[in-house]
Amino acid sequence: MVEGFFGGKFIPFHKGHLYCVDFASRLCDKVYVLLFDSPENRGLEHGTKIDTILSLEARTEQMRNLVKKYSNVEFRVINTDGCLRDDGTEDWDKETPLVLNAIGDRFKYVFSSEPSYGEYFKRAYPWATHIVVDEKRIHVPISGTEVRLMTMEEAAKWLG
């Protein structure tokens, strides 16, 4: 059985993320979608015009509903409290055991849209291949940062 995972903060979960989930679901027998609840990003959930869809609860509900559309996709939330460096930035090396505890080490692929994650993935999951999906955002030309700057009406067309 071929397994893979796609992780992120998904603030918010948008159509670019959905494109990656769909891509991964066609390549793998089982895909884990992991939402990282990161303390350093909780501030991103406040002060926008779309706050109501950015809370952890709202994202979790949205993603649980999403995975119901896929028979081979499973959703999990990983709390990364305690995975920060002294300067407040996230320490992905501390997150690695949390991922392995949540989904094991049988996955063959790690999916992202960021080639810069490759070095970390190679170190953390040396048995897995990093697959970069829609790196140049050709299929879905949007980012979470851009969506957070929109009104709810503008954002609606980009939400997954």
GROMACS .gro file of C-alpha atoms in nm:
model
  160
    1MET     CA    1   0.000   0.000   0.000
    2VAL     CA    2   0.139   0.342  -0.101
    3GLU     CA    3   0.097   0.609   0.168
    4GLY     CA    4   0.172   0.980   0.168
    5PHE     CA    5   0.109   1.291   0.371
    6PHE     CA    6   0.042   1.658   0.320
    7GLY     CA    7   0.076   1.888   0.618
    8GLY     CA    8   0.027   2.255   0.688
    9LYS     CA    9  -0.136   2.519   0.899
   10PHE     CA   10  -0.404   2.580   0.638
   11ILE     CA   11  -0.486   2.935   0.752
   12PRO     CA   12  -0.719   2.912   0.563
   13PHE     CA   13  -0.757   2.586   0.375
   14HIS     CA   14  -0.795   2.703   0.014
   15LYS     CA   15  -0.827   2.559  -0.335
   16GLY     CA   16  -0.450   2.530  -0.374
   17HIS     CA   17  -0.444   2.297  -0.075
   18LEU     CA   18  -0.740   2.109  -0.217
   19TYR     CA   19  -0.553   2.068  -0.546
   20CYS     CA   20  -0.262   1.909  -0.355
   21VAL     CA   21  -0.492   1.674  -0.162
   22ASP     CA   22  -0.658   1.568  -0.486
   23PHE     CA   23  -0.320   1.514  -0.654
   24ALA     CA   24  -0.193   1.307  -0.360
   25SER     CA   25  -0.514   1.103  -0.340
   26ARG     CA   26  -0.468   0.993  -0.701
   27LEU     CA   27  -0.107   0.886  -0.644
   28CYS     CA   28  -0.150   0.709  -0.310
   29ASP     CA   29  -0.366   0.437  -0.165
   30LYS     CA   30  -0.380   0.638   0.160
   31VAL     CA   31  -0.307   1.007   0.226
   32TYR     CA   32  -0.283   1.171   0.565
   33VAL     CA   33  -0.367   1.540   0.576
   34LEU     CA   34  -0.209   1.689   0.887
   35LEU     CA   35  -0.312   2.027   1.027
   36PHE     CA   36  -0.035   2.167   1.246
   37ASP     CA   37  -0.178   2.382   1.524
   38SER     CA   38   0.123   2.609   1.577
   39PRO     CA   39   0.140   2.861   1.860
   40GLU     CA   40   0.339   3.115   1.657
   41ASN     CA   41   0.065   3.127   1.393
   42ARG     CA   42  -0.238   3.159   1.616
   43GLY     CA   43  -0.223   3.538   1.574
   44LEU     CA   44  -0.297   3.493   1.204
   45GLU     CA   45  -0.649   3.395   1.307
   46HIS     CA   46  -0.728   3.745   1.432
   47GLY     CA   47  -0.758   4.090   1.280
   48THR     CA   48  -0.869   3.994   0.929
   49LYS     CA   49  -1.201   4.024   0.751
   50ILE     CA   50  -1.227   3.645   0.743
   51ASP     CA   51  -1.155   3.564   1.109
   52THR     CA   52  -1.458   3.337   1.141
   53ILE     CA   53  -1.309   3.079   0.903
   54LEU     CA   54  -0.957   3.093   1.045
   55SER     CA   55  -1.010   2.951   1.392
   56LEU     CA   56  -0.873   2.604   1.458
   57GLU     CA   57  -1.228   2.480   1.510
   58ALA     CA   58  -1.348   2.619   1.176
   59ARG     CA   59  -1.049   2.480   0.985
   60THR     CA   60  -1.086   2.141   1.152
   61GLU     CA   61  -1.456   2.121   1.064
   62GLN     CA   62  -1.390   2.231   0.706
   63MET     CA   63  -1.115   1.974   0.660
   64ARG     CA   64  -1.311   1.691   0.821
   65ASN     CA   65  -1.589   1.763   0.573
   66LEU     CA   66  -1.339   1.771   0.288
   67VAL     CA   67  -1.189   1.431   0.356
   68LYS     CA   68  -1.532   1.271   0.352
   69LYS     CA   69  -1.517   1.322  -0.028
   70TYR     CA   70  -1.213   1.093  -0.050
   71SER     CA   71  -1.222   0.730   0.053
   72ASN     CA   72  -0.842   0.720   0.089
   73VAL     CA   73  -0.776   1.047   0.280
   74GLU     CA   74  -0.755   1.072   0.657
   75PHE     CA   75  -0.735   1.399   0.850
   76ARG     CA   76  -0.549   1.460   1.177
   77VAL     CA   77  -0.465   1.765   1.392
   78ILE     CA   78  -0.118   1.782   1.545
   79ASN     CA   79  -0.063   2.027   1.830
   80THR     CA   80   0.288   2.167   1.814
   81ASP     CA   81   0.296   2.351   2.146
   82GLY     CA   82   0.646   2.295   2.276
   83CYS     CA   83   0.801   2.291   1.929
   84LEU     CA   84   0.932   2.646   1.929
   85ARG     CA   85   1.288   2.773   1.946
   86ASP     CA   86   1.385   3.036   2.202
   87ASP     CA   87   1.333   3.308   1.938
   88GLY     CA   88   0.970   3.198   1.886
   89THR     CA   89   1.014   3.034   1.545
   90GLU     CA   90   0.895   2.682   1.483
   91ASP     CA   91   1.140   2.395   1.518
   92TRP     CA   92   1.034   2.137   1.262
   93ASP     CA   93   1.282   1.885   1.401
   94LYS     CA   94   1.076   1.880   1.721
   95GLU     CA   95   0.763   1.827   1.510
   96THR     CA   96   0.905   1.522   1.331
   97PRO     CA   97   0.840   1.275   1.617
   98LEU     CA   98   0.484   1.409   1.645
   99VAL     CA   99   0.424   1.328   1.278
  100LEU     CA  100   0.574   0.981   1.315
  101ASN     CA  101   0.365   0.918   1.626
  102ALA     CA  102   0.049   1.028   1.443
  103ILE     CA  103   0.092   0.838   1.115
  104GLY     CA  104   0.390   0.605   1.147
  105ASP     CA  105   0.680   0.574   0.906
  106ARG     CA  106   0.524   0.375   0.622
  107PHE     CA  107   0.458   0.673   0.395
  108LYS     CA  108   0.642   0.687   0.064
  109TYR     CA  109   0.566   1.048  -0.028
  110VAL     CA  110   0.555   1.389   0.140
  111PHE     CA  111   0.359   1.650  -0.056
  112SER     CA  112   0.399   2.028  -0.053
  113SER     CA  113   0.405   2.323  -0.290
  114GLU     CA  114   0.736   2.450  -0.152
  115PRO     CA  115   1.066   2.315  -0.289
  116SER     CA  116   1.246   2.486   0.002
  117TYR     CA  117   1.101   2.221   0.237
  118GLY     CA  118   1.303   1.952   0.059
  119GLU     CA  119   1.611   1.963   0.281
  120TYR     CA  120   1.405   1.927   0.597
  121PHE     CA  121   1.198   1.642   0.451
  122LYS     CA  122   1.514   1.464   0.338
  123ARG     CA  123   1.653   1.485   0.691
  124ALA     CA  124   1.330   1.406   0.875
  125TYR     CA  125   1.191   1.137   0.644
  126PRO     CA  126   1.487   1.000   0.445
  127TRP     CA  127   1.284   0.705   0.312
  128ALA     CA  128   1.016   0.932   0.160
  129THR     CA  129   1.017   1.129  -0.165
  130HIS     CA  130   0.919   1.495  -0.153
  131ILE     CA  131   0.673   1.574  -0.430
  132VAL     CA  132   0.629   1.942  -0.506
  133VAL     CA  133   0.277   2.010  -0.634
  134ASP     CA  134   0.195   2.322  -0.838
  135GLU     CA  135   0.511   2.502  -0.724
  136LYS     CA  136   0.448   2.803  -0.947
  137ARG     CA  137   0.078   2.810  -0.853
  138ILE     CA  138  -0.029   2.771  -1.213
  139HIS     CA  139  -0.331   2.550  -1.145
  140VAL     CA  140  -0.447   2.750  -0.843
  141PRO     CA  141  -0.285   3.096  -0.831
  142ILE     CA  142  -0.341   3.182  -0.463
  143SER     CA  143  -0.172   3.167  -0.123
  144GLY     CA  144  -0.308   3.172   0.229
  145THR     CA  145  -0.141   3.509   0.287
  146GLU     CA  146  -0.333   3.655  -0.005
  147VAL     CA  147  -0.663   3.506   0.112
  148ARG     CA  148  -0.617   3.651   0.463
  149LEU     CA  149  -0.606   4.000   0.308
  150MET     CA  150  -0.944   3.956   0.136
  151THR     CA  151  -1.299   4.022   0.241
  152MET     CA  152  -1.518   3.717   0.304
  153GLU     CA  153  -1.688   3.772  -0.031
  154GLU     CA  154  -1.353   3.784  -0.215
  155ALA     CA  155  -1.215   3.487  -0.024
  156ALA     CA  156  -1.518   3.266  -0.090
  157LYS     CA  157  -1.408   3.182  -0.443
  158TRP     CA  158  -1.070   3.055  -0.318
  159LEU     CA  159  -1.179   2.843  -0.024
  160GLY     CA  160  -1.139   2.467  -0.052
   0.00000   0.00000   0.00000
